[in-house]
């Protein structure tokens, strides 16, 4: 039996880095881990192919017996389109992923032959068995949470890893916090569940053997279990040292980890170079109202400095539109992000995602608008869209303030200031590994120089020269990191400028 697993095309988004692909040569930022895991869960006698529509067009004439389609809310329209096209050709179509929730189970079922709700480690093998027996059910629901020690290593060899900016792995699921706007504790549980250290190291070694030099750990909170995380970091440190630090890592954690110097030191030794942190807002009232309690008792600027002083660059997630926000929040956010020297600030407008406590509260208060959007930005020109009526400002003020904030964040001068200061915070001689530039890296460097140095925009040229000069002067070991940020900057500047120009 042949199974075709599809990751649908993603619309233009903050995370697709489409505006910088012409520089770095990557087709897409990262592969889909869920489909590689499904492939590993499929009995070996069956043929599995993975198609990422972000890399190449879907083959609608496949001879597959089953077509499985995963997706997030932002991909819903394309998921349904693909499902309809394959069903019209007589294919059995299964839909799963975060798109499928209890609230829209019926809608998803209208577009597919089989629908999966929840994690798939147990339900997917059951479905394969049922399908072969001619007894496939229309809906497979995972009751409770799966034991991740039973989750197989994803079949990374089925992914075209060279086309992505970074490989990804998952070491745990779940988050112990209760942020009102977040779906993770509901979808994946409040008690972190972990793969064994041996499982994770097997996956890391496999990726390295396949030529990977960058791995992003996608756990929503890598340090949900501190003891286990320390054990894993120690193993990663031993591994990267044995390969002369040819692989580096990035991950996500909560800002309160900044107090744990032992963790930060070990992360540096294990060659972690970036971390994505949900800071959300410097305004404590908004944090409290959103139940982001882990951020309320932390000196946020100092926390960022502590992390970056260990040569780990902080990328921050920020939100405007909380019930505690008013029109002053935009300048407040701008001042904070500049003062904290966070080079990459991913800023969004608060959305009420179906299934979250925030969604239910806003619905009961009669403040839910554009319910069909599902709390997710759906198109390239809807960056300033929200499905919540704000409390302390008008929608127009929210949109205008948001545009003001992101355009100022990514002005040449402000970005340069943040990146330079972040590099200055790092310890000299703290970046591990020897410099080795691949053919792909050389081409990226040439394209980067062409974009910044041979530009007719004198401000762009000056920013580039200023950043490079300051890096070489203060912390030359960060040159590679700085060049990567300059690639990313092109996307962020264009994305925010174009996304906020439509009102």
Coordinates of C-alpha atoms in Angstrom, one line a residue:
X1 CA 0.0 0.0 0.0
X2 CA 1.2 3.5 -0.8
X3 CA 0.6 6.5 1.4
X4 CA 1.1 10.2 0.4
X5 CA 1.5 12.6 3.3
X6 CA 1.1 16.3 2.4
X7 CA 2.0 19.6 4.2
X8 CA -0.1 22.3 2.4
X9 CA 1.3 25.5 1.1
X10 CA 1.5 28.2 3.8
X11 CA 0.2 31.7 2.9
X12 CA 2.6 34.6 3.3
X13 CA 3.4 34.8 7.0
X14 CA 5.9 36.2 9.5
X15 CA 7.5 32.8 9.9
X16 CA 7.9 31.8 6.2
X17 CA 10.8 34.2 5.6
X18 CA 9.7 34.4 1.9
X19 CA 11.3 37.8 1.4
X20 CA 14.8 36.6 2.3
X21 CA 14.8 33.3 0.4
X22 CA 16.6 34.9 -2.5
X23 CA 19.5 35.5 -0.2
X24 CA 19.9 32.4 1.9
X25 CA 18.9 30.0 -0.9
X26 CA 16.5 28.0 1.3
X27 CA 13.1 27.2 0.0
X28 CA 11.4 27.1 3.4
X29 CA 12.4 27.7 7.0
X30 CA 11.7 24.2 8.5
X31 CA 10.2 20.8 7.6
X32 CA 7.0 19.3 9.0
X33 CA 7.9 17.0 11.8
X34 CA 4.4 15.5 12.1
X35 CA 4.5 13.8 8.7
X36 CA 7.9 12.3 9.3
X37 CA 6.6 10.9 12.6
X38 CA 3.5 9.5 10.8
X39 CA 5.8 7.8 8.3
X40 CA 7.7 6.2 11.2
X41 CA 4.4 5.0 12.7
X42 CA 3.4 3.3 9.4
X43 CA 4.3 -0.4 9.2
X44 CA 7.4 -1.0 7.1
X45 CA 5.7 -3.0 4.4
X46 CA 3.9 0.2 3.2
X47 CA 5.5 2.9 1.0
X48 CA 5.3 6.4 2.3
X49 CA 6.1 9.6 0.5
X50 CA 6.1 13.1 2.0
X51 CA 5.2 16.1 -0.1
X52 CA 5.8 19.6 1.3
X53 CA 3.9 21.9 -1.0
X54 CA 6.1 24.8 0.2
X55 CA 9.0 23.1 -1.6
X56 CA 7.3 21.7 -4.8
X57 CA 3.9 21.3 -6.4
X58 CA 1.6 18.5 -5.2
X59 CA 1.3 15.5 -7.6
X60 CA -2.4 15.2 -8.1
X61 CA -1.9 12.0 -10.2
X62 CA -0.2 10.0 -7.4
X63 CA -1.0 6.3 -7.3
X64 CA -1.2 6.5 -3.5
X65 CA -4.0 4.6 -1.8
X66 CA -4.3 7.1 1.0
X67 CA -3.6 10.8 1.0
X68 CA -3.0 12.3 4.5
X69 CA -3.1 16.1 4.9
X70 CA -1.9 17.9 8.0
X71 CA -2.4 21.6 8.7
X72 CA -2.8 24.5 11.1
X73 CA -5.7 27.0 11.1
X74 CA -3.7 29.3 8.8
X75 CA -3.6 26.5 6.2
X76 CA -7.3 25.6 6.5
X77 CA -8.4 26.9 3.1
X78 CA -5.6 25.0 1.3
X79 CA -6.2 21.9 3.3
X80 CA -9.8 21.8 2.2
X81 CA -8.9 22.6 -1.4
X82 CA -6.4 19.7 -1.6
X83 CA -8.8 17.3 0.1
X84 CA -11.5 18.2 -2.4
X85 CA -9.2 17.7 -5.4
X86 CA -8.0 14.3 -4.2
X87 CA -11.5 13.1 -3.3
X88 CA -12.7 14.1 -6.7
X89 CA -10.1 11.7 -8.1
X90 CA -11.4 8.9 -5.9
X91 CA -8.6 9.0 -3.3
X92 CA -9.2 8.2 0.4
X93 CA -8.3 11.4 2.2
X94 CA -7.4 11.8 5.9
X95 CA -7.1 15.2 7.6
X96 CA -5.3 15.8 10.9
X97 CA -3.1 18.2 12.8
X98 CA -3.8 21.3 15.0
X99 CA -6.5 22.4 12.5
X100 CA -8.8 19.7 13.7
X101 CA -10.5 20.6 17.0
X102 CA -13.6 19.5 18.8
X103 CA -15.3 22.7 17.8
X104 CA -14.8 22.2 14.0
X105 CA -14.8 18.4 13.9
X106 CA -18.0 18.3 11.8
X107 CA -16.7 20.9 9.3
X108 CA -13.4 18.9 8.8
X109 CA -15.4 15.7 8.4
X110 CA -17.3 17.3 5.5
X111 CA -14.0 17.7 3.6
X112 CA -12.4 14.3 4.3
X113 CA -13.1 10.6 4.5
X114 CA -11.2 10.2 7.8
X115 CA -10.5 12.8 10.4
X116 CA -7.9 12.6 13.2
X117 CA -8.4 14.6 16.5
X118 CA -5.4 14.8 18.8
X119 CA -2.1 13.1 18.8
X120 CA -1.5 10.3 16.3
X121 CA 0.9 7.9 17.9
X122 CA -1.8 5.4 18.8
X123 CA -4.6 6.3 16.3
X124 CA -2.6 6.3 13.1
X125 CA -1.4 2.7 13.4
X126 CA -5.0 1.7 14.3
X127 CA -6.3 3.4 11.2
X128 CA -3.8 1.7 9.0
X129 CA -4.8 -1.7 10.4
X130 CA -8.5 -0.8 10.0
X131 CA -8.1 0.5 6.5
X132 CA -6.4 -2.7 5.4
X133 CA -9.2 -4.7 7.0
X134 CA -11.9 -2.6 5.2
X135 CA -13.1 -1.2 8.5
X136 CA -11.7 2.3 8.6
X137 CA -13.7 4.6 10.9
X138 CA -14.7 8.2 9.8
X139 CA -13.2 9.7 13.0
X140 CA -10.2 8.7 15.2
X141 CA -10.0 10.5 18.5
X142 CA -7.1 10.3 20.9
X143 CA -8.4 10.2 24.4
X144 CA -5.9 11.4 26.9
X145 CA -2.2 12.0 26.1
X146 CA 0.2 9.6 24.6
X147 CA 3.4 8.3 26.2
X148 CA 6.2 10.0 24.2
X149 CA 8.7 7.2 25.1
X150 CA 6.6 5.1 22.6
X151 CA 6.9 7.7 19.8
X152 CA 9.3 6.5 17.1
X153 CA 12.1 8.6 15.7
X154 CA 10.8 10.5 12.7
X155 CA 11.9 9.3 9.3
X156 CA 14.1 12.3 8.5
X157 CA 15.4 10.6 5.4
X158 CA 12.1 11.2 3.7
X159 CA 12.5 15.0 4.0
X160 CA 14.6 17.1 1.7
X161 CA 16.6 18.6 4.6
X162 CA 18.9 20.6 2.4
X163 CA 16.0 22.8 1.2
X164 CA 15.2 24.1 4.8
X165 CA 17.0 26.6 7.0
X166 CA 17.0 24.3 9.9
X167 CA 16.0 20.8 11.0
X168 CA 13.6 20.4 13.9
X169 CA 13.0 17.9 16.6
X170 CA 10.6 17.5 19.5
X171 CA 11.7 16.4 22.9
X172 CA 8.6 17.1 24.9
X173 CA 5.0 18.1 24.7
X174 CA 2.8 20.2 27.1
X175 CA 3.3 23.3 29.2
X176 CA 2.7 23.8 32.9
X177 CA 1.6 27.4 32.5
X178 CA -2.0 28.7 32.0
X179 CA -1.7 31.7 29.7
X180 CA -5.3 32.7 28.7
X181 CA -4.6 33.1 25.0
X182 CA -2.6 29.9 24.5
X183 CA -3.9 26.6 23.2
X184 CA -0.9 24.4 24.2
X185 CA -2.0 23.4 27.7
X186 CA -5.4 22.4 26.3
X187 CA -4.2 20.6 23.2
X188 CA -1.1 19.0 24.6
X189 CA -1.6 19.1 28.4
X190 CA -0.3 21.0 31.4
X191 CA 2.0 18.3 32.5
X192 CA 5.1 18.1 30.3
X193 CA 5.7 14.7 28.7
X194 CA 9.2 13.8 27.6
X195 CA 11.0 11.6 25.2
X196 CA 13.9 9.8 26.8
X197 CA 17.3 11.3 26.5
X198 CA 18.3 8.3 24.4
X199 CA 15.5 8.9 22.0
X200 CA 16.4 12.5 21.5
X201 CA 20.1 11.8 21.0
X202 CA 19.3 9.2 18.4
X203 CA 17.3 11.8 16.5
X204 CA 20.1 14.4 16.8
X205 CA 22.7 11.9 15.6
X206 CA 20.5 10.9 12.7
X207 CA 20.1 14.5 11.6
X208 CA 23.8 15.1 11.8
X209 CA 24.5 12.0 9.7
X210 CA 22.1 13.5 7.1
X211 CA 24.1 16.7 6.9
X212 CA 22.2 19.0 9.2
X213 CA 24.1 21.8 10.9
X214 CA 21.2 23.5 12.7
X215 CA 18.5 22.0 14.8
X216 CA 15.5 23.8 16.3
X217 CA 13.9 22.2 19.3
X218 CA 10.2 23.0 18.8
X219 CA 9.0 22.1 22.4
X220 CA 6.8 25.0 23.5
X221 CA 8.8 25.0 26.8
X222 CA 12.1 23.1 26.6
X223 CA 12.5 23.4 30.4
X224 CA 9.1 22.2 31.5
X225 CA 11.0 19.5 33.3
X226 CA 14.3 21.0 34.6
X227 CA 16.0 17.9 35.8
X228 CA 15.4 16.1 32.5
X229 CA 16.4 19.1 30.5
X230 CA 19.7 19.4 32.3
X231 CA 20.4 15.7 31.6
X232 CA 19.7 16.2 28.0
X233 CA 21.8 19.4 27.7
X234 CA 24.8 17.5 29.2
X235 CA 24.4 14.8 26.6
X236 CA 24.1 17.4 23.8
X237 CA 27.2 19.1 25.1
X238 CA 29.2 15.8 24.9
X239 CA 27.9 15.2 21.4
X240 CA 28.7 18.6 19.9
X241 CA 32.1 18.6 21.5
X242 CA 32.8 15.2 19.8
X243 CA 32.0 16.7 16.4
X244 CA 33.8 19.9 16.9
X245 CA 30.6 21.9 17.4
X246 CA 29.5 21.4 13.8
X247 CA 25.8 21.5 14.9
X248 CA 24.2 24.3 16.8
X249 CA 20.8 24.5 18.4
X250 CA 17.9 26.9 19.2
X251 CA 14.8 26.4 21.3
X252 CA 11.9 28.0 23.1
X253 CA 11.6 28.6 26.9
X254 CA 9.9 31.0 29.3
X255 CA 11.7 34.1 30.5
X256 CA 11.9 33.0 34.1
X257 CA 14.6 30.5 33.1
X258 CA 16.9 33.6 32.9
X259 CA 17.3 33.2 36.7
X260 CA 18.9 29.8 36.3
X261 CA 22.6 30.5 35.6
X262 CA 23.4 26.7 35.6
X263 CA 21.0 26.2 32.7
X264 CA 22.3 29.2 30.7
X265 CA 25.9 28.2 31.1
X266 CA 25.2 24.6 30.0
X267 CA 23.2 25.9 27.0
X268 CA 26.2 27.8 25.9
X269 CA 28.4 24.8 26.3
X270 CA 25.9 22.7 24.3
X271 CA 26.1 25.2 21.4
X272 CA 22.7 26.8 21.8
X273 CA 22.8 30.1 19.9
X274 CA 19.2 31.4 19.8
X275 CA 16.2 31.1 22.0
X276 CA 12.6 32.2 21.3
X277 CA 10.9 33.6 24.3
X278 CA 7.2 34.7 24.8
X279 CA 7.7 38.0 26.5
X280 CA 4.4 39.4 25.2
X281 CA 4.5 42.8 26.8
X282 CA 6.4 44.9 29.4
X283 CA 3.1 46.0 31.0
X284 CA 2.5 44.0 34.1
X285 CA -1.3 44.7 34.2
X286 CA -1.6 43.1 30.8
X287 CA 0.5 40.1 31.8
X288 CA -1.6 39.6 34.9
X289 CA -4.9 39.8 33.0
X290 CA -3.6 37.4 30.4
X291 CA -2.5 35.0 33.2
X292 CA 1.1 35.2 32.0
X293 CA 2.2 34.9 35.6
X294 CA 5.7 33.5 35.0
X295 CA 6.6 36.9 33.5
X296 CA 5.2 39.2 36.2
X297 CA 7.9 38.6 38.8
X298 CA 10.9 39.0 36.5
X299 CA 12.9 42.0 35.7
X300 CA 12.4 41.6 31.9
X301 CA 15.3 43.8 30.6
X302 CA 17.7 42.2 33.0
X303 CA 16.4 38.7 32.1
X304 CA 17.1 39.3 28.5
X305 CA 20.6 40.6 29.3
X306 CA 21.4 37.6 31.4
X307 CA 20.5 35.3 28.5
X308 CA 22.4 37.2 25.9
X309 CA 25.4 37.5 28.1
X310 CA 25.8 33.8 27.6
X311 CA 26.0 34.2 23.8
X312 CA 22.4 33.1 23.3
X313 CA 20.5 35.7 21.2
X314 CA 17.0 36.3 22.3
X315 CA 14.1 36.4 19.7
X316 CA 11.0 37.7 21.4
X317 CA 7.3 37.2 20.9
X318 CA 5.2 40.3 21.6
X319 CA 1.4 41.0 21.6
X320 CA -0.6 44.2 21.5
X321 CA -4.3 44.4 22.1
X322 CA -4.5 42.9 25.6
X323 CA -7.4 44.2 27.8
X324 CA -4.8 46.0 29.8
X325 CA -3.4 47.9 26.8
X326 CA -4.3 51.4 25.7
X327 CA -2.8 53.6 23.0
X328 CA 0.4 54.2 25.0
X329 CA 1.3 50.6 24.7
X330 CA 2.9 51.0 21.3
X331 CA 5.6 53.4 22.4
X332 CA 6.0 51.4 25.6
X333 CA 6.7 48.2 23.6
X334 CA 9.1 50.0 21.3
X335 CA 11.1 51.5 24.2
X336 CA 11.3 48.1 25.9
X337 CA 12.4 46.1 22.9
X338 CA 15.1 48.7 22.1
X339 CA 16.3 48.9 25.7
X340 CA 16.4 45.1 26.0
X341 CA 18.4 44.8 22.7
X342 CA 16.1 42.1 21.2
X343 CA 17.1 42.0 17.6
X344 CA 14.2 39.9 16.3
X345 CA 10.8 40.9 17.8
X346 CA 7.9 39.0 16.4
X347 CA 4.9 41.3 17.1
X348 CA 1.3 40.4 16.6
X349 CA -2.1 41.6 17.5
X350 CA -4.0 39.5 20.1
X351 CA -6.2 36.8 18.6
X352 CA -8.7 34.6 20.3
X353 CA -7.9 31.1 19.2
X354 CA -10.9 28.7 19.4
X355 CA -10.7 26.4 22.4
X356 CA -8.7 28.8 24.5
X357 CA -10.0 30.4 27.7
X358 CA -9.6 33.8 26.0
X359 CA -11.9 32.7 23.2
X360 CA -14.6 31.6 25.5
X361 CA -14.4 34.8 27.6
X362 CA -14.4 37.1 24.7
X363 CA -17.3 35.2 23.2
X364 CA -19.3 35.4 26.4
X365 CA -18.6 39.2 26.6
X366 CA -19.9 39.7 23.1
X367 CA -16.6 41.0 21.9
X368 CA -15.8 38.3 19.4
X369 CA -15.8 39.6 15.8
X370 CA -15.0 38.0 12.5
X371 CA -15.5 34.6 14.0
X372 CA -14.8 32.8 10.7
X373 CA -11.1 33.9 11.0
X374 CA -10.7 31.6 13.9
X375 CA -8.3 33.9 15.5
X376 CA -5.7 33.3 12.8
X377 CA -4.4 35.7 10.2
X378 CA -5.5 34.2 7.0
X379 CA -4.0 36.3 4.1
X380 CA -1.1 38.4 3.2
X381 CA -3.0 41.7 3.6
X382 CA -4.6 40.8 6.9
X383 CA -1.6 41.3 9.2
X384 CA -3.5 44.0 11.2
X385 CA -6.7 41.8 11.6
X386 CA -8.0 40.6 14.9
X387 CA -11.2 38.9 16.0
X388 CA -11.4 40.8 19.3
X389 CA -13.0 44.1 20.0
X390 CA -10.4 45.9 22.2
X391 CA -11.4 47.5 25.5
X392 CA -9.3 50.6 25.8
X393 CA -8.9 51.7 22.2
X394 CA -10.7 51.5 18.9
X395 CA -9.9 49.0 16.2
X396 CA -8.6 51.8 14.1
X397 CA -6.3 53.0 16.9
X398 CA -5.1 49.4 17.4
X399 CA -4.3 49.0 13.7
X400 CA -2.5 52.3 13.4
X401 CA -0.6 51.9 16.6
X402 CA 0.5 48.4 15.5
X403 CA 1.7 49.7 12.2
X404 CA 3.6 52.4 13.9
X405 CA 5.3 50.0 16.3
X406 CA 6.5 47.4 13.8
X407 CA 7.7 49.9 11.2
X408 CA 9.7 51.7 13.8
X409 CA 11.1 48.4 15.2
X410 CA 12.5 47.5 11.8
X411 CA 13.8 50.9 10.8
X412 CA 17.5 50.7 9.8
X413 CA 18.8 52.5 12.8
X414 CA 16.6 50.8 15.4
X415 CA 17.4 47.3 14.2
X416 CA 21.1 48.0 14.0
X417 CA 21.2 49.4 17.5
X418 CA 19.5 46.3 18.9
X419 CA 21.6 43.8 17.0
X420 CA 24.9 45.6 17.9
X421 CA 24.0 45.8 21.6
X422 CA 23.0 42.1 21.7
X423 CA 26.3 41.1 20.2
X424 CA 28.2 43.4 22.7
X425 CA 26.5 41.6 25.6
X426 CA 28.0 38.2 24.6
X427 CA 31.1 36.9 26.1
X428 CA 34.2 37.0 23.9
X429 CA 35.5 33.5 23.1
X430 CA 32.2 32.1 24.2
X431 CA 31.0 30.9 20.7
X432 CA 32.0 27.3 20.1
X433 CA 33.2 25.7 17.0
X434 CA 35.5 26.5 14.1
X435 CA 34.5 28.6 11.2
X436 CA 33.7 26.4 8.2
X437 CA 31.9 28.0 5.2
X438 CA 30.1 25.6 2.8
X439 CA 29.5 26.3 -0.9
X440 CA 25.9 27.2 0.1
X441 CA 27.2 29.6 2.7
X442 CA 29.6 31.3 0.2
X443 CA 26.7 31.8 -2.2
X444 CA 24.5 33.2 0.6
X445 CA 27.3 35.6 1.6
X446 CA 27.7 36.9 -2.0
X447 CA 23.9 37.4 -2.3
X448 CA 23.9 39.2 1.1
X449 CA 26.7 41.5 0.0
X450 CA 24.9 42.2 -3.3
X451 CA 21.7 43.2 -1.4
X452 CA 23.3 45.4 1.2
X453 CA 26.5 46.7 -0.3
X454 CA 25.6 47.2 -3.9
X455 CA 22.3 48.9 -3.1
X456 CA 21.1 52.3 -4.2
X457 CA 19.7 52.8 -0.7
X458 CA 22.5 54.6 1.2
X459 CA 20.7 53.9 4.6
X460 CA 20.8 50.2 3.9
X461 CA 24.5 50.3 3.0
X462 CA 25.3 52.4 6.1
X463 CA 23.4 50.0 8.4
X464 CA 25.2 47.0 7.0
X465 CA 28.7 48.6 7.3
X466 CA 27.9 49.8 10.9
X467 CA 26.8 46.4 12.1
X468 CA 29.7 44.6 10.6
X469 CA 32.3 47.1 11.9
X470 CA 30.9 47.0 15.4
X471 CA 30.8 43.2 15.4
X472 CA 34.4 42.9 14.3
X473 CA 35.4 45.5 16.9
X474 CA 33.6 44.1 19.9
X475 CA 32.9 40.3 19.3
X476 CA 34.1 39.0 16.0
X477 CA 33.1 35.4 16.8
X478 CA 29.5 36.6 16.3
X479 CA 30.0 37.4 12.6
X480 CA 28.1 34.3 11.4
X481 CA 25.2 35.1 13.8
X482 CA 25.1 38.7 12.6
X483 CA 25.0 37.7 9.0
X484 CA 22.2 35.4 9.6
X485 CA 20.2 38.2 11.3
X486 CA 20.8 40.4 8.3
X487 CA 19.3 37.8 6.1
X488 CA 16.3 37.6 8.4
X489 CA 16.0 41.4 8.6
X490 CA 15.2 41.7 4.9
X491 CA 12.1 39.5 5.4
X492 CA 10.9 41.2 8.6
X493 CA 11.3 44.7 7.3
X494 CA 9.5 44.0 4.0
X495 CA 6.8 41.9 5.6
X496 CA 5.9 44.4 8.3
X497 CA 6.0 47.4 5.9
X498 CA 3.8 45.7 3.3
X499 CA 1.6 44.0 5.8
X500 CA 0.7 47.2 7.6
X501 CA 0.3 49.5 4.6
X502 CA -3.2 48.2 3.9
X503 CA -5.9 49.5 6.3

